[in-house]
Amino acid sequence: MVNFPPSKSPVSTQAPSAADLAPRHRLVAVSYLNTKPLLYGLLRSEVQAELYMDLAIPSECARRLVAGEADIALVPVAVIPELPNARVISDYCIGSDGAVATVCVYGDVPLHEMTAIYLDHHSRTSVMLTRLLLEEYWQHDVTFLEAEDGYIERIGGTVGGLVIGDRTIGLDQRFRYVYDLGAAWKDHTGLPFVFAAWVTVKPLEEDFLRRFNAALEEGMAHLPELQLLLSSPHPDFSLVEYFTHHIDYNLDAPKRVAMERFLAYVRGGNSVVR
Ligand SMILES: C=C(O[C@@H]1C=C(C(=O)O)C=C[C@H]1O)C(=O)O
């Protein structure tokens, strides 16, 4: 989107500025609404000149970081164990403390009557969280189904489905049963949760990291402005409510504890379906 590396250098008659000459890092962030406050901060900041920015669904953000196609990514935390030199570089994340609203299992029947559950192919973290909660919290056995585009239409009968991100908006009116995974995790552990965090595998300068973090902080400080710029995707969906009560952006100590607890499960080798 914004300024990913061009295949050829654009022709320019002007002398390059200092910002043009700064080394650039390839950044990929989640393309959902919940990331807009963080992006807004980066776009308002001079740090933007040091980045090639692109957006992708979470599983693709993870793939690019693992494949070495991105230097900095907002990645589903479940991918961290696959990255030997992973470093979480910011105090901001996509998290929740209780109900998150946009990560849910939907179905026509109660969870304990579900025989199979589709696992959203956009997700890496919530796929593992669904498995963990079914095993430890709901203690219910189901067959996991691999999802592909259009799978939401196939949720029905005793087949449920995990759906994440903007595609969940309005689904609570379509399905009788909705299980919010942020709320279930909180009930299960008493902890908040981290869905995605900013991760790099490259050694980046401390000065850059400080400015990067400050830019994200700036985005959070300008939430009221951003709420004026964005339109709500659904009449019953409150952006203010979502940004301030459901998504919890601070990667604080309790969230770091929660992340370790969750990653211990992921490292346990339960990862089959992605
Ligand atoms: C809360 C959310 O968290 C998302 C869930 C992710 C996952 O399950 O892998 C990854 C990135 C987050 O953006 C959401 O997008 O609704």
Tab-separated table of C-alpha atoms and ligand atoms in Angstrom:
chain	number	residue	atom	x	y	z
A	1	MET	CA	0.000	0.000	0.000
A	2	VAL	CA	1.845	3.070	1.173
A	3	ASN	CA	5.404	2.729	0.010
A	4	PHE	CA	6.563	-0.819	-0.490
A	5	PRO	CA	9.890	-1.153	-2.328
A	6	PRO	CA	9.355	-0.148	-5.950
A	7	SER	CA	10.672	-2.614	-8.511
A	8	LYS	CA	12.510	0.269	-10.209
A	9	SER	CA	13.684	3.519	-8.692
A	10	PRO	CA	11.207	6.253	-9.517
A	11	VAL	CA	12.681	8.940	-11.766
A	12	SER	CA	13.149	12.151	-9.829
A	13	THR	CA	14.658	15.432	-10.837
A	14	GLN	CA	15.026	16.572	-7.218
A	15	ALA	CA	18.024	15.923	-5.011
A	16	PRO	CA	17.242	13.200	-2.419
A	17	SER	CA	16.461	14.478	1.077
A	18	ALA	CA	18.106	13.070	4.227
A	19	ALA	CA	14.953	10.987	4.860
A	20	ASP	CA	15.157	9.499	1.345
A	21	LEU	CA	18.695	8.363	2.046
A	22	ALA	CA	17.965	6.732	5.416
A	23	PRO	CA	18.001	2.911	5.294
A	24	ARG	CA	14.467	1.580	5.149
A	25	HIS	CA	12.979	-1.396	6.964
A	26	ARG	CA	10.250	-3.501	5.371
A	27	LEU	CA	7.237	-3.397	7.688
A	28	VAL	CA	4.032	-5.372	7.385
A	29	ALA	CA	1.035	-4.795	9.662
A	30	VAL	CA	-2.373	-6.394	10.078
A	31	SER	CA	-4.925	-5.041	7.601
A	32	TYR	CA	-7.808	-4.981	10.109
A	33	LEU	CA	-9.501	-2.018	11.783
A	34	ASN	CA	-7.867	-2.767	15.148
A	35	THR	CA	-4.444	-1.849	13.748
A	36	LYS	CA	-5.466	1.592	12.459
A	37	PRO	CA	-4.546	3.512	15.662
A	38	LEU	CA	-1.031	2.050	15.516
A	39	LEU	CA	-0.713	2.742	11.790
A	40	TYR	CA	-2.021	6.243	12.292
A	41	GLY	CA	0.828	6.879	14.719
A	42	LEU	CA	3.422	5.578	12.255
A	43	LEU	CA	1.961	7.619	9.394
A	44	ARG	CA	1.982	10.809	11.471
A	45	SER	CA	5.595	10.268	12.463
A	46	GLU	CA	8.882	10.970	10.717
A	47	VAL	CA	9.769	7.324	11.342
A	48	GLN	CA	7.616	6.615	8.276
A	49	ALA	CA	10.486	7.772	6.059
A	50	GLU	CA	12.532	4.843	7.376
A	51	LEU	CA	9.893	2.257	6.515
A	52	TYR	CA	8.392	0.519	3.523
A	53	MET	CA	4.906	-0.135	4.841
A	54	ASP	CA	2.466	-2.775	3.727
A	55	LEU	CA	-0.674	-4.411	5.112
A	56	ALA	CA	-1.737	-8.063	5.069
A	57	ILE	CA	-3.958	-10.540	6.890
A	58	PRO	CA	-2.298	-11.823	10.115
A	59	SER	CA	-1.276	-15.256	8.766
A	60	GLU	CA	0.430	-13.530	5.815
A	61	CYS	CA	2.232	-11.088	8.167
A	62	ALA	CA	3.575	-14.164	9.974
A	63	ARG	CA	4.581	-15.875	6.747
A	64	ARG	CA	6.522	-12.845	5.538
A	65	LEU	CA	8.476	-12.482	8.781
A	66	VAL	CA	9.331	-16.202	8.835
A	67	ALA	CA	10.310	-16.116	5.134
A	68	GLY	CA	12.557	-13.091	5.629
A	69	GLU	CA	10.314	-10.950	3.397
A	70	ALA	CA	9.704	-8.420	6.181
A	71	ASP	CA	12.022	-6.871	8.769
A	72	ILE	CA	9.360	-5.715	11.214
A	73	ALA	CA	5.876	-7.190	11.441
A	74	LEU	CA	2.791	-7.030	13.564
A	75	VAL	CA	2.556	-10.799	13.872
A	76	PRO	CA	0.248	-13.267	15.571
A	77	VAL	CA	2.237	-14.149	18.716
A	78	ALA	CA	1.775	-17.888	18.031
A	79	VAL	CA	4.464	-17.615	15.359
A	80	ILE	CA	7.157	-16.397	17.789
A	81	PRO	CA	8.428	-19.935	18.633
A	82	GLU	CA	9.210	-20.419	14.909
A	83	LEU	CA	11.520	-17.393	14.866
A	84	PRO	CA	14.860	-18.137	16.536
A	85	ASN	CA	15.872	-14.466	16.856
A	86	ALA	CA	12.444	-12.989	17.500
A	87	ARG	CA	12.418	-9.813	19.522
A	88	VAL	CA	9.231	-8.063	20.637
A	89	ILE	CA	10.091	-4.419	19.986
A	90	SER	CA	7.215	-2.365	21.284
A	91	ASP	CA	5.034	-1.659	24.301
A	92	TYR	CA	1.969	-1.756	22.010
A	93	CYS	CA	0.133	-4.828	20.797
A	94	ILE	CA	-3.270	-6.128	19.720
A	95	GLY	CA	-4.583	-7.527	22.979
A	96	SER	CA	-7.638	-7.620	25.180
A	97	ASP	CA	-8.528	-7.848	28.834
A	98	GLY	CA	-11.664	-9.936	28.605
A	99	ALA	CA	-14.065	-9.784	25.652
A	100	VAL	CA	-12.316	-8.711	22.437
A	101	ALA	CA	-15.455	-8.748	20.219
A	102	THR	CA	-13.661	-9.737	16.980
A	103	VAL	CA	-12.277	-13.192	17.811
A	104	CYS	CA	-15.162	-15.610	18.305
A	105	VAL	CA	-16.411	-19.112	17.642
A	106	TYR	CA	-19.844	-18.908	15.989
A	107	GLY	CA	-22.450	-21.584	15.534
A	108	ASP	CA	-26.089	-22.589	15.354
A	109	VAL	CA	-25.719	-24.890	18.380
A	110	PRO	CA	-24.037	-24.524	21.801
A	111	LEU	CA	-20.329	-25.310	21.817
A	112	HIS	CA	-20.791	-28.651	23.560
A	113	GLU	CA	-23.017	-29.818	20.710
A	114	MET	CA	-20.514	-28.834	18.017
A	115	THR	CA	-18.861	-31.795	16.297
A	116	ALA	CA	-16.475	-29.811	14.094
A	117	ILE	CA	-15.023	-26.307	14.041
A	118	TYR	CA	-13.487	-24.412	11.122
A	119	LEU	CA	-10.231	-22.662	12.064
A	120	ASP	CA	-9.889	-19.289	10.344
A	121	HIS	CA	-7.019	-19.284	7.825
A	122	HIS	CA	-6.383	-15.563	8.526
A	123	SER	CA	-5.323	-16.483	12.060
A	124	ARG	CA	-2.317	-18.078	13.692
A	125	THR	CA	-2.882	-17.115	17.340
A	126	SER	CA	-6.623	-17.650	17.690
A	127	VAL	CA	-6.380	-21.019	15.955
A	128	MET	CA	-4.129	-22.154	18.810
A	129	LEU	CA	-6.248	-20.354	21.402
A	130	THR	CA	-9.337	-22.223	20.172
A	131	ARG	CA	-7.495	-25.537	20.590
A	132	LEU	CA	-6.217	-24.579	24.038
A	133	LEU	CA	-9.645	-23.488	25.286
A	134	LEU	CA	-11.420	-26.551	23.909
A	135	GLU	CA	-8.852	-28.759	25.593
A	136	GLU	CA	-8.379	-26.997	28.933
A	137	TYR	CA	-11.471	-24.860	29.478
A	138	TRP	CA	-14.467	-26.230	27.597
A	139	GLN	CA	-13.044	-29.766	27.667
A	140	HIS	CA	-14.831	-30.697	24.510
A	141	ASP	CA	-13.514	-32.739	21.603
A	142	VAL	CA	-14.214	-31.673	18.026
A	143	THR	CA	-12.785	-32.244	14.567
A	144	PHE	CA	-10.862	-29.219	13.339
A	145	LEU	CA	-11.551	-28.173	9.767
A	146	GLU	CA	-9.192	-26.180	7.610
A	147	ALA	CA	-10.823	-22.988	6.393
A	148	GLU	CA	-10.552	-21.199	3.070
A	149	ASP	CA	-12.222	-18.117	1.612
A	150	GLY	CA	-16.007	-18.529	1.817
A	151	TYR	CA	-15.953	-20.947	4.793
A	152	ILE	CA	-18.141	-18.673	6.929
A	153	GLU	CA	-21.045	-19.643	4.644
A	154	ARG	CA	-20.470	-23.279	5.640
A	155	ILE	CA	-20.822	-22.693	9.385
A	156	GLY	CA	-24.104	-24.272	10.433
A	157	GLY	CA	-25.770	-27.323	11.972
A	158	THR	CA	-23.244	-28.869	14.352
A	159	VAL	CA	-20.326	-27.251	12.526
A	160	GLY	CA	-19.009	-24.127	14.207
A	161	GLY	CA	-16.347	-21.714	13.040
A	162	LEU	CA	-13.631	-19.500	14.460
A	163	VAL	CA	-13.663	-16.106	12.755
A	164	ILE	CA	-11.302	-13.210	13.475
A	165	GLY	CA	-11.012	-9.570	12.547
A	166	ASP	CA	-13.335	-7.326	10.565
A	167	ARG	CA	-15.234	-10.265	9.020
A	168	THR	CA	-16.778	-10.912	12.455
A	169	ILE	CA	-18.631	-7.596	12.452
A	170	GLY	CA	-22.363	-8.322	12.196
A	171	LEU	CA	-21.937	-12.116	12.569
A	172	ASP	CA	-23.465	-12.072	16.056
A	173	GLN	CA	-26.777	-11.329	14.347
A	174	ARG	CA	-26.388	-14.310	12.040
A	175	PHE	CA	-25.469	-17.024	14.527
A	176	ARG	CA	-27.339	-17.979	17.652
A	177	TYR	CA	-24.234	-18.917	19.660
A	178	VAL	CA	-21.174	-16.691	19.967
A	179	TYR	CA	-18.119	-17.522	22.112
A	180	ASP	CA	-15.684	-14.637	22.555
A	181	LEU	CA	-12.179	-16.092	22.980
A	182	GLY	CA	-10.823	-13.079	24.881
A	183	ALA	CA	-13.587	-13.537	27.461
A	184	ALA	CA	-13.122	-17.329	27.647
A	185	TRP	CA	-9.335	-16.974	28.158
A	186	LYS	CA	-9.925	-14.415	30.920
A	187	ASP	CA	-12.417	-16.757	32.640
A	188	HIS	CA	-9.974	-19.619	32.284
A	189	THR	CA	-6.754	-17.896	33.443
A	190	GLY	CA	-7.768	-14.577	35.021
A	191	LEU	CA	-5.349	-12.946	32.565
A	192	PRO	CA	-5.522	-10.545	29.646
A	193	PHE	CA	-4.398	-11.843	26.251
A	194	VAL	CA	-2.032	-10.828	23.432
A	195	PHE	CA	-3.147	-11.703	19.901
A	196	ALA	CA	-0.424	-9.900	17.963
A	197	ALA	CA	2.807	-8.047	18.763
A	198	TRP	CA	5.447	-6.065	16.848
A	199	VAL	CA	8.350	-8.403	16.205
A	200	THR	CA	11.665	-8.173	14.389
A	201	VAL	CA	14.333	-10.740	13.668
A	202	LYS	CA	16.909	-8.131	12.647
A	203	PRO	CA	19.219	-6.219	14.938
A	204	LEU	CA	17.698	-2.725	14.845
A	205	GLU	CA	19.209	0.380	16.395
A	206	GLU	CA	17.944	1.332	19.828
A	207	ASP	CA	17.383	4.895	18.654
A	208	PHE	CA	15.128	3.682	15.820
A	209	LEU	CA	13.215	1.405	18.207
A	210	ARG	CA	12.664	4.265	20.623
A	211	ARG	CA	11.254	6.450	17.847
A	212	PHE	CA	9.165	3.556	16.510
A	213	ASN	CA	7.600	3.010	19.928
A	214	ALA	CA	7.024	6.750	20.367
A	215	ALA	CA	5.206	6.829	17.007
A	216	LEU	CA	2.835	4.055	18.140
A	217	GLU	CA	2.232	5.917	21.391
A	218	GLU	CA	1.400	9.014	19.356
A	219	GLY	CA	-1.207	7.019	17.409
A	220	MET	CA	-2.891	5.946	20.643
A	221	ALA	CA	-2.851	9.545	21.878
A	222	HIS	CA	-4.766	10.627	18.770
A	223	LEU	CA	-7.578	8.085	18.942
A	224	PRO	CA	-10.353	10.721	19.052
A	225	GLU	CA	-9.034	12.200	15.781
A	226	LEU	CA	-8.885	8.792	14.115
A	227	GLN	CA	-12.420	8.025	15.220
A	228	LEU	CA	-13.522	11.085	13.236
A	229	LEU	CA	-11.716	9.856	10.142
A	230	LEU	CA	-12.990	6.273	10.138
A	231	SER	CA	-16.555	5.256	9.501
A	232	SER	CA	-18.155	2.460	11.485
A	233	PRO	CA	-18.398	-0.741	9.425
A	234	HIS	CA	-21.851	-1.616	10.840
A	235	PRO	CA	-24.680	0.371	12.446
A	236	ASP	CA	-24.403	-1.685	15.656
A	237	PHE	CA	-20.623	-1.531	15.851
A	238	SER	CA	-19.102	1.264	17.917
A	239	LEU	CA	-15.556	2.126	16.905
A	240	VAL	CA	-15.013	4.039	20.157
A	241	GLU	CA	-16.126	1.025	22.174
A	242	TYR	CA	-13.918	-1.278	20.089
A	243	PHE	CA	-10.773	0.853	20.304
A	244	THR	CA	-11.136	1.738	23.973
A	245	HIS	CA	-12.925	-1.183	25.674
A	246	HIS	CA	-12.366	-4.289	23.593
A	247	ILE	CA	-8.905	-3.990	22.064
A	248	ASP	CA	-6.302	-3.316	24.749
A	249	TYR	CA	-3.165	-1.972	23.108
A	250	ASN	CA	-0.771	-1.838	26.071
A	251	LEU	CA	1.716	-4.659	26.217
A	252	ASP	CA	2.005	-4.417	30.002
A	253	ALA	CA	3.376	-6.911	32.537
A	254	PRO	CA	0.159	-8.998	32.926
A	255	LYS	CA	-0.033	-9.356	29.123
A	256	ARG	CA	3.595	-10.488	28.987
A	257	VAL	CA	2.788	-13.141	31.626
A	258	ALA	CA	-0.242	-14.196	29.580
A	259	MET	CA	1.854	-14.391	26.416
A	260	GLU	CA	4.388	-16.692	28.100
A	261	ARG	CA	1.580	-18.905	29.406
A	262	PHE	CA	0.064	-19.119	25.913
A	263	LEU	CA	3.412	-19.657	24.149
A	264	ALA	CA	4.233	-22.512	26.536
A	265	TYR	CA	1.141	-24.256	25.121
A	266	VAL	CA	2.135	-23.438	21.537
A	267	ARG	CA	5.686	-24.714	22.147
A	268	GLY	CA	4.163	-27.917	23.486
A	269	GLY	CA	3.857	-29.010	19.851
A	270	ASN	CA	0.126	-28.745	19.440
A	271	SER	CA	0.446	-26.792	16.204
A	272	VAL	CA	-0.971	-28.776	13.299
A	273	VAL	CA	-3.579	-26.713	11.502
A	274	ARG	CA	-2.495	-23.199	10.538
B	1	LIG	C1	-8.229	-9.228	18.032
B	1	LIG	C2	-7.801	-9.620	16.885
B	1	LIG	O1	-6.579	-10.157	16.859
B	1	LIG	C3	-6.004	-10.691	15.691
B	1	LIG	C4	-5.836	-12.113	15.807
B	1	LIG	C5	-4.773	-12.753	15.252
B	1	LIG	C6	-4.669	-14.240	15.195
B	1	LIG	O2	-5.587	-14.919	15.631
B	1	LIG	O3	-3.671	-14.763	14.668
B	1	LIG	C7	-3.721	-11.989	14.702
B	1	LIG	C8	-3.751	-10.639	14.709
B	1	LIG	C9	-4.779	-9.882	15.413
B	1	LIG	O4	-5.156	-8.788	14.649
B	1	LIG	C10	-8.600	-9.418	15.656
B	1	LIG	O5	-8.036	-9.201	14.598
B	1	LIG	O6	-9.814	-9.413	15.748
